[in-house]
mmCIF file of C-alpha atoms and ligand atoms in Angstrom:
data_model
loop_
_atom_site.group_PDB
_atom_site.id
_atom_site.type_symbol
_atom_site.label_atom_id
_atom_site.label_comp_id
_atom_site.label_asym_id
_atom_site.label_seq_id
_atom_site.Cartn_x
_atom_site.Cartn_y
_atom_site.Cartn_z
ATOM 1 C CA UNK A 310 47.325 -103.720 133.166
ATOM 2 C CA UNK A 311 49.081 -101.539 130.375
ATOM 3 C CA UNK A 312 51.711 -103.309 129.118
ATOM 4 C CA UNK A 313 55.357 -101.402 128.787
ATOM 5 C CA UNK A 314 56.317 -102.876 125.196
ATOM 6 C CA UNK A 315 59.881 -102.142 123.836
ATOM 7 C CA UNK A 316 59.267 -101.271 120.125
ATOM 8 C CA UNK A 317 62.105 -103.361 117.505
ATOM 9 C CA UNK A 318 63.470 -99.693 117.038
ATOM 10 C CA UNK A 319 63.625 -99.066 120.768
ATOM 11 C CA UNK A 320 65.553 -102.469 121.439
ATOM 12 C CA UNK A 321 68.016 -102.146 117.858
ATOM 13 C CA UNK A 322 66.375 -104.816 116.185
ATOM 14 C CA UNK A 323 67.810 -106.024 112.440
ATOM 15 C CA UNK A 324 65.267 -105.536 109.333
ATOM 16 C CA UNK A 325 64.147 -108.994 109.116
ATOM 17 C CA UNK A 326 65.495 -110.420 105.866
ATOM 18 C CA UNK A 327 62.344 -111.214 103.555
ATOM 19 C CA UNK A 328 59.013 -110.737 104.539
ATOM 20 C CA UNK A 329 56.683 -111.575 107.471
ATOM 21 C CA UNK A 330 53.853 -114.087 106.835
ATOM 22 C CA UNK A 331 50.242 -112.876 107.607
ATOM 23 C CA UNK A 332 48.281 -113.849 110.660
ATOM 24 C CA UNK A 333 45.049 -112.995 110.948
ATOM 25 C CA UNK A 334 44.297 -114.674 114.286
ATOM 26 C CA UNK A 335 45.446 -117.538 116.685
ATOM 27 C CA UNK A 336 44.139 -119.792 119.402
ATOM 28 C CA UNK A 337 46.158 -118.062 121.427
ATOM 29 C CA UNK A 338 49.721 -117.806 122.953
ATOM 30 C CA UNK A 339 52.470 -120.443 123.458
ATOM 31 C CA UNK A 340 54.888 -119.821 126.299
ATOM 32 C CA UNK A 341 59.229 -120.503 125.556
ATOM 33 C CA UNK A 342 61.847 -119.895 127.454
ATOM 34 C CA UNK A 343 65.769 -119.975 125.999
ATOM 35 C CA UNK A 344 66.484 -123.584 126.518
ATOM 36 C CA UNK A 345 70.131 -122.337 126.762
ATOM 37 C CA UNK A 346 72.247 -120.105 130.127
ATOM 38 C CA UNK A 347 69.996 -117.373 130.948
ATOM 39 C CA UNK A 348 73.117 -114.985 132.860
ATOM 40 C CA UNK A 349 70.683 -114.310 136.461
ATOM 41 C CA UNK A 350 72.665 -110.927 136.578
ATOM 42 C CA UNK A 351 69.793 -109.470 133.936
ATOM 43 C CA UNK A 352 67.644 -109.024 136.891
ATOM 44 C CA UNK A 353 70.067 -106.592 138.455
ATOM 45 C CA UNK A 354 70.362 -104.826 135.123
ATOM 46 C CA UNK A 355 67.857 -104.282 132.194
ATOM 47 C CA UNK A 356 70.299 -103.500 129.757
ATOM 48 C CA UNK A 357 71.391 -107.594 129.446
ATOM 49 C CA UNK A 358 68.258 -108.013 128.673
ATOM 50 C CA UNK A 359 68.219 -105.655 125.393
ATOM 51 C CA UNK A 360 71.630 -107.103 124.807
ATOM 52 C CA UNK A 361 70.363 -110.743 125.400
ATOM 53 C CA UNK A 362 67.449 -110.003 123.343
ATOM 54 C CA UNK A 363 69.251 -108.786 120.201
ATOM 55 C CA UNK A 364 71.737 -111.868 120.620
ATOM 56 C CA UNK A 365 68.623 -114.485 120.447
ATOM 57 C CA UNK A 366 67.749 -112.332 117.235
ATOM 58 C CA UNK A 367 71.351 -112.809 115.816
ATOM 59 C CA UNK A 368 71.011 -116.762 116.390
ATOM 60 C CA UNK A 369 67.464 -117.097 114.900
ATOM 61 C CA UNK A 370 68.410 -115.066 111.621
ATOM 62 C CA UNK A 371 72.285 -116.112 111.311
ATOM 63 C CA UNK A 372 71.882 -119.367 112.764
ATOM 64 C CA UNK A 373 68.400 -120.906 112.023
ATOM 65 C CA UNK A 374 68.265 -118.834 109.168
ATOM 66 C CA UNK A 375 65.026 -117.664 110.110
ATOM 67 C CA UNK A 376 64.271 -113.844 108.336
ATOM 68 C CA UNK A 377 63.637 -112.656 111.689
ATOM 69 C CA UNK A 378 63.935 -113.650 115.802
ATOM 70 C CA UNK A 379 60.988 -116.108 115.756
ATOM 71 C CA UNK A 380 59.312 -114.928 119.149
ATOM 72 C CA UNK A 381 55.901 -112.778 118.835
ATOM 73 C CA UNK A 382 57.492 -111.135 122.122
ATOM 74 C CA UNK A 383 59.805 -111.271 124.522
ATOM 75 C CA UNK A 384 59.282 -110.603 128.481
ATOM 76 C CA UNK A 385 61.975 -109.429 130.847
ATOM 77 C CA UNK A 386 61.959 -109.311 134.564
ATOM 78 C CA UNK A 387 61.727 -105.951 134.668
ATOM 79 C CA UNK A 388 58.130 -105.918 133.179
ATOM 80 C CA UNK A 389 58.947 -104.906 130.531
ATOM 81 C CA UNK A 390 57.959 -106.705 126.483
ATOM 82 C CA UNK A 391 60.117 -106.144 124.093
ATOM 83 C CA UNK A 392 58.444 -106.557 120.648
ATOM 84 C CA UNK A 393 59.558 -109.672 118.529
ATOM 85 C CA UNK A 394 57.836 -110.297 115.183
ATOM 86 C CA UNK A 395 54.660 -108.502 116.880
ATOM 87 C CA UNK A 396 51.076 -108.872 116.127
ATOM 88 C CA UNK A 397 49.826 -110.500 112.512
ATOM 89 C CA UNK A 398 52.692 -112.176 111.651
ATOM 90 C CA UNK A 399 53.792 -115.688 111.687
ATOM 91 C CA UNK A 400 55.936 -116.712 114.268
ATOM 92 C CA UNK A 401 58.828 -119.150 113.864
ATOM 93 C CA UNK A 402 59.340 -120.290 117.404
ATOM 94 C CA UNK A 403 56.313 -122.828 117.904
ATOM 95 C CA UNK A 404 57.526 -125.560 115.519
ATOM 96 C CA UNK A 405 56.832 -126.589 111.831
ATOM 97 C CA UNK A 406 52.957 -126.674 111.287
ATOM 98 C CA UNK A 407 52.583 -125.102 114.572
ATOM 99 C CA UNK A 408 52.890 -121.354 114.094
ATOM 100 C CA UNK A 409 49.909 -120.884 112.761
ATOM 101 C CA UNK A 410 47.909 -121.752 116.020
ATOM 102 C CA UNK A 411 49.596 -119.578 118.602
ATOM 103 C CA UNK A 412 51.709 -116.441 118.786
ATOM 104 C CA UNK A 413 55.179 -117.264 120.940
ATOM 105 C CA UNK A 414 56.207 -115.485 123.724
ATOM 106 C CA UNK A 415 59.297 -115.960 125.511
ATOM 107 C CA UNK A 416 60.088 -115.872 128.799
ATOM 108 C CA UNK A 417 64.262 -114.613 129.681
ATOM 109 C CA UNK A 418 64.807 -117.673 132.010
ATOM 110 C CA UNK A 419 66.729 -121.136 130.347
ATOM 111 C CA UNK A 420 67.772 -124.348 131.367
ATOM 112 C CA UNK A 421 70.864 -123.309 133.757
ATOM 113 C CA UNK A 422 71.366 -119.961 135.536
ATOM 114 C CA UNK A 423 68.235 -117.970 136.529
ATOM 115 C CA UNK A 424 65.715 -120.671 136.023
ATOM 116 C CA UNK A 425 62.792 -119.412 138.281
ATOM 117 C CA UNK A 426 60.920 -116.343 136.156
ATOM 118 C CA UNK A 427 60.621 -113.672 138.597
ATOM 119 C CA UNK A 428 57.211 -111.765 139.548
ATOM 120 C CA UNK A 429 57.874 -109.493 136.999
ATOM 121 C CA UNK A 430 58.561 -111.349 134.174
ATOM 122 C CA UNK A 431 54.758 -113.690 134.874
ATOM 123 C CA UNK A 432 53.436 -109.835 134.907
ATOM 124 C CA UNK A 433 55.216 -109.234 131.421
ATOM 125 C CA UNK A 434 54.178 -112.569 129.635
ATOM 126 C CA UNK A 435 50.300 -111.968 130.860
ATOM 127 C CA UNK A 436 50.838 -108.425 129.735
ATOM 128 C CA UNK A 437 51.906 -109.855 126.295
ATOM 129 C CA UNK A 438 49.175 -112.259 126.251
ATOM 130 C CA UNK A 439 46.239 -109.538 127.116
ATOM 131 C CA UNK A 440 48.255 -107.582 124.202
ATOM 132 C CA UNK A 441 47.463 -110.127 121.937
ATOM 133 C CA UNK A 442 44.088 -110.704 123.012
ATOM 134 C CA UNK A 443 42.997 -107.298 122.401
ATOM 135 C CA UNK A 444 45.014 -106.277 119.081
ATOM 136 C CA UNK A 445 46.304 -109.574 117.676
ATOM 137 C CA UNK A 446 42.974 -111.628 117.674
ATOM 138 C CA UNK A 447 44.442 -114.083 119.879
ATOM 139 C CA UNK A 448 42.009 -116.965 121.627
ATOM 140 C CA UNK A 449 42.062 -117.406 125.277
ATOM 141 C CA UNK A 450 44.472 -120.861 125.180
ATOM 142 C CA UNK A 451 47.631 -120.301 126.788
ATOM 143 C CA UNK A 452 49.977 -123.550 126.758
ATOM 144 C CA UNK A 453 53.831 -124.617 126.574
ATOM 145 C CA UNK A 454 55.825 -124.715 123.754
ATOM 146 C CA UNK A 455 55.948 -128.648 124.702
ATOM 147 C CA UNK A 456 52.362 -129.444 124.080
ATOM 148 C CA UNK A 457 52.189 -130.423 120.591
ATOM 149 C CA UNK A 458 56.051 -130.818 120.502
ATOM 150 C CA UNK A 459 58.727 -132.875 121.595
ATOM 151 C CA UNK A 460 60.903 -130.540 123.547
ATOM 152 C CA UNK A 461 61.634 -129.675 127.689
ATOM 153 C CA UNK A 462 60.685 -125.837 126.359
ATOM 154 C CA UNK A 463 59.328 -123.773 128.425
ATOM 155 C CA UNK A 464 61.326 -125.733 131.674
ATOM 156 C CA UNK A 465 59.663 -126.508 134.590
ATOM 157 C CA UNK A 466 58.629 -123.509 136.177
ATOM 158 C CA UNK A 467 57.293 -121.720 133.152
ATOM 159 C CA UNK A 468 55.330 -124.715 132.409
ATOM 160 C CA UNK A 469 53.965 -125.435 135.913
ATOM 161 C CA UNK A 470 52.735 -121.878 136.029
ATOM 162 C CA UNK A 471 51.221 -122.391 132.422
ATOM 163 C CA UNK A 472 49.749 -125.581 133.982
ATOM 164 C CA UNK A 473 48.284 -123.514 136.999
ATOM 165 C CA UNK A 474 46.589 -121.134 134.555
ATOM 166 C CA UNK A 475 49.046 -118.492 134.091
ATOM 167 C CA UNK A 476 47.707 -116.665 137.244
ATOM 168 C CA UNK A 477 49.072 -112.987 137.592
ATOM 169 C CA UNK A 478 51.150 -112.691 140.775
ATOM 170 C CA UNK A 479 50.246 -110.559 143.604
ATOM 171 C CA UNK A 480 51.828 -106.838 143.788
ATOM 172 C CA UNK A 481 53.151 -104.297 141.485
ATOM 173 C CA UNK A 482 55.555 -106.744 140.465
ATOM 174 C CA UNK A 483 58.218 -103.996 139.235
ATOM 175 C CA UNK A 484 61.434 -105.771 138.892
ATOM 176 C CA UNK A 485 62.423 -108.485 141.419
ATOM 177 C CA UNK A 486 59.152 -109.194 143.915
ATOM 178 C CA UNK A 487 60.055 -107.514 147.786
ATOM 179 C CA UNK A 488 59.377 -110.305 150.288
ATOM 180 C CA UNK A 489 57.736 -108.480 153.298
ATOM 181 C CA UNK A 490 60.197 -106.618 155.551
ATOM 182 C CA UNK A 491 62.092 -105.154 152.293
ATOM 183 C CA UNK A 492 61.771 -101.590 151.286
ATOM 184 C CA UNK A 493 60.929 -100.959 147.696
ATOM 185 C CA UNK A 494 64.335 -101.034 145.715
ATOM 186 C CA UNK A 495 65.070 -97.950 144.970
ATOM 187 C CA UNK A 496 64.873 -98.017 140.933
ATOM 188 C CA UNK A 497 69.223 -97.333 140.714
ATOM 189 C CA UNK A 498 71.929 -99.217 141.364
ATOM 190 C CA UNK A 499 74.175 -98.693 144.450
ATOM 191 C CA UNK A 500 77.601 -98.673 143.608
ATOM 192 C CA UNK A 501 81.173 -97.448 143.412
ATOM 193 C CA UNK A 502 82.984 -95.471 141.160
ATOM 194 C CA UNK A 503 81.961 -92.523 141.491
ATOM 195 C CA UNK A 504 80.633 -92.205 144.678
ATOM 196 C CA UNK A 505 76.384 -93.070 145.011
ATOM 197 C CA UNK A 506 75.105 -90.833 147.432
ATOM 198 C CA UNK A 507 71.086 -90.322 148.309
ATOM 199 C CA UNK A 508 68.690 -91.694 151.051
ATOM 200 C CA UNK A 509 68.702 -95.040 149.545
ATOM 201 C CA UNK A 510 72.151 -95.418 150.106
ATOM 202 C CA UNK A 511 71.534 -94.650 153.838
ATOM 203 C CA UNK A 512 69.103 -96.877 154.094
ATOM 204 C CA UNK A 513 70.707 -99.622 153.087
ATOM 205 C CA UNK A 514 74.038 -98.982 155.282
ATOM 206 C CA UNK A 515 71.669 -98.603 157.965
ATOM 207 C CA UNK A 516 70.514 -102.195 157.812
ATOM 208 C CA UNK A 517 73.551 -103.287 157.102
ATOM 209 C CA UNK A 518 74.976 -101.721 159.957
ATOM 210 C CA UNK A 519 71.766 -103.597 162.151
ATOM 211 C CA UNK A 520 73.325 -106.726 160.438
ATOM 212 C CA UNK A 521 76.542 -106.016 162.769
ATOM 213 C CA UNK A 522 78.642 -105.214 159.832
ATOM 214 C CA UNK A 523 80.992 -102.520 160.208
ATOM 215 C CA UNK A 524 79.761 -99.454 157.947
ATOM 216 C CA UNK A 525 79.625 -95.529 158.229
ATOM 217 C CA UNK A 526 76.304 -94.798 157.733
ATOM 218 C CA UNK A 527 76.884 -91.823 155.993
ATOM 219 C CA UNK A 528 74.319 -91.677 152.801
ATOM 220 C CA UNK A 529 77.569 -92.353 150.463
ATOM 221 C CA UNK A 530 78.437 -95.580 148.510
ATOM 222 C CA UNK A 531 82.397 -95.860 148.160
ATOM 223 C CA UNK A 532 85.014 -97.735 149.132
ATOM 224 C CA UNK A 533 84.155 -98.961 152.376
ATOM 225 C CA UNK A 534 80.462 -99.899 151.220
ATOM 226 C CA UNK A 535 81.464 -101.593 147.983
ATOM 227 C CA UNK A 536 84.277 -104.217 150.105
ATOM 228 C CA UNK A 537 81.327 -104.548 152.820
ATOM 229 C CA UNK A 538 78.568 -105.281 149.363
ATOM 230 C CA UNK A 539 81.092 -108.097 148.311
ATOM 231 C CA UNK A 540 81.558 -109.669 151.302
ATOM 232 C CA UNK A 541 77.966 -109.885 152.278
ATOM 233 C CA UNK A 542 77.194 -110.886 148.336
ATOM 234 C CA UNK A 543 79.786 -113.837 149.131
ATOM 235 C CA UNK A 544 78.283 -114.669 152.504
ATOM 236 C CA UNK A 545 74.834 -114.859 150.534
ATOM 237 C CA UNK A 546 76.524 -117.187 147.260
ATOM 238 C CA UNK A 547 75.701 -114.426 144.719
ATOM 239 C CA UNK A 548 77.387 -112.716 142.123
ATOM 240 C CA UNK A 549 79.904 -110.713 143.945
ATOM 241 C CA UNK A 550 79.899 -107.795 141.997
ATOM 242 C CA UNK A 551 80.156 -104.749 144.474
ATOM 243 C CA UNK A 552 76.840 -103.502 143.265
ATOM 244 C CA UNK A 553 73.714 -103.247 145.321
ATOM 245 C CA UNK A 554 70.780 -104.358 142.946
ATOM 246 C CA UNK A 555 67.507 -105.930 143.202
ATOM 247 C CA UNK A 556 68.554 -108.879 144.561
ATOM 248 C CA UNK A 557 71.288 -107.742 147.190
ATOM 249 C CA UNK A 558 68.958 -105.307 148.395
ATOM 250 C CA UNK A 559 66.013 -107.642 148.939
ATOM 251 C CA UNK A 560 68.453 -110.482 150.599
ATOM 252 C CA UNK A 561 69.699 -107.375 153.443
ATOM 253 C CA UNK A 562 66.504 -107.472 154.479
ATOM 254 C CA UNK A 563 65.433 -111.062 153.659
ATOM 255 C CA UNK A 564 68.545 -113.108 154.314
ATOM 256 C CA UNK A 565 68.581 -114.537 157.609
ATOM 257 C CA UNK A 566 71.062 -113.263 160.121
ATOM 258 C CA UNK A 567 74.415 -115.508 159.722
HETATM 259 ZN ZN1 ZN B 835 60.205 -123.002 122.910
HETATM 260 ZN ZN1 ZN B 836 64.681 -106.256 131.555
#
């Protein structure tokens, strides 16, 4: 599966501050995830990733100290991999003395906040991994940041999956996964101001509508769509933003009917 990688230039990474160590090959990969808040409104909305992203970098280099972020690579849940320190260098992430063995890829979930890693983000971290495999002389092993050293890193559903084998999940996995029933998201975010209109606005009125909430079904995201998006996103305990994303859109069709 071709990975989508997010060059350092593409995601405005800082020059790292001396120079990378070599690494010719490694075992394999070690699998991280923050350890701190990961804000679950980054599925809805790739650019919190990028921002997240450069804000790990920040703490690595201006609060470790560390000359660079200390992740190999970093996978979103939008499929996509942004580029850390990369292939052949040393990572930081993996521990003292433990670097050399495996690159480090993390994961965008934490401790608190969105703490399952959604389809897309198991589809980035394989992607990572194959990318390794094939241009980094990485080793087939694929383990936890915890085995070797004493920390909860990668939390417990990034390590369960490690401990399953890291199997790829079924589907395109694109973004948030669409239980049956739901209609592909549509790629853009339904809101208001200005105005949204399209077919993908209609559609998801329509249901709405189905759900015997009272909305013109008229193609066109305003007012009257926005104050009927909060409501529901209240109903449903989730960030009650106005905006129909990933996961608003799969719960219209997923939620059961209140
Ligand atoms: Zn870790
Ligand atoms: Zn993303």
């Amino acid at each position: 599966m071709a990975i989508d990688l997010i060059s350092r230039k593409a995601w405005g990474a800082r020059s790292p501050r001396g120079s990378h160590t070599r690494l010719d090959s490694t075992k394999g990969v070690k699998v991280h995830y923050t350890g701190g808040r990961v804000d679950p409104r980054i599925v809805d909305e790739h650019d919190r990733c990028t921002a997240l992203v450069r804000s790990i970098q920040n703490s690595h280099m201006d609060g470790n100290g560390w000359i660079d972020i200390g992740y190999s690579f970093v996978a979103c849940p939008h499929k996509k991999v942004f580029e850390g320190r990369g292939l052949n260098r040393l990572p930081a992430a993996n521990g003292s003395g433990l670097n050399r063995g495996h690159y480090a890829v993390l994961g965008l979930v934490g401790n608190a906040g969105l703490l399952e890693p959604p389809d897309g983000m198991l589809h980035a971290i394989l992607d990572a991994i194959d990318h390794t495999r094939q241009n980094g002389r990485a080793g087939d092993e694929i383990k936890g940041h915890r085995d070797g050293y004493a920390t909860d890193c990668p939390g417990g559903p990034l390590y369960a999956w490690v401990r399953r084998g890291a199997p790829r999940p079924d589907g395109g996995g694109n973004g948030a996964p669409e239980p049956p029933g739901a209609p592909p998201f549509p790629g853009r975010l339904l809101k208001y101001p200005p105005v949204t209109r399209g077919d993908d606005v209609r559609t998801w009125q329509a249901k709405m509508a189905e759900r015997e909430w009272e909305i013109d079904v008229d193609g066109a995201y305003g007012p009257q769509s926005r104050d009927v998006c909060r409501r529901f996103q209240r109903q449903q305990e989730i960030d009650d933003d106005g905006v129909v994303g990933p996961v608003t859109w799969r719960r219209t069709w997923e939620a059961p009917q209140g």
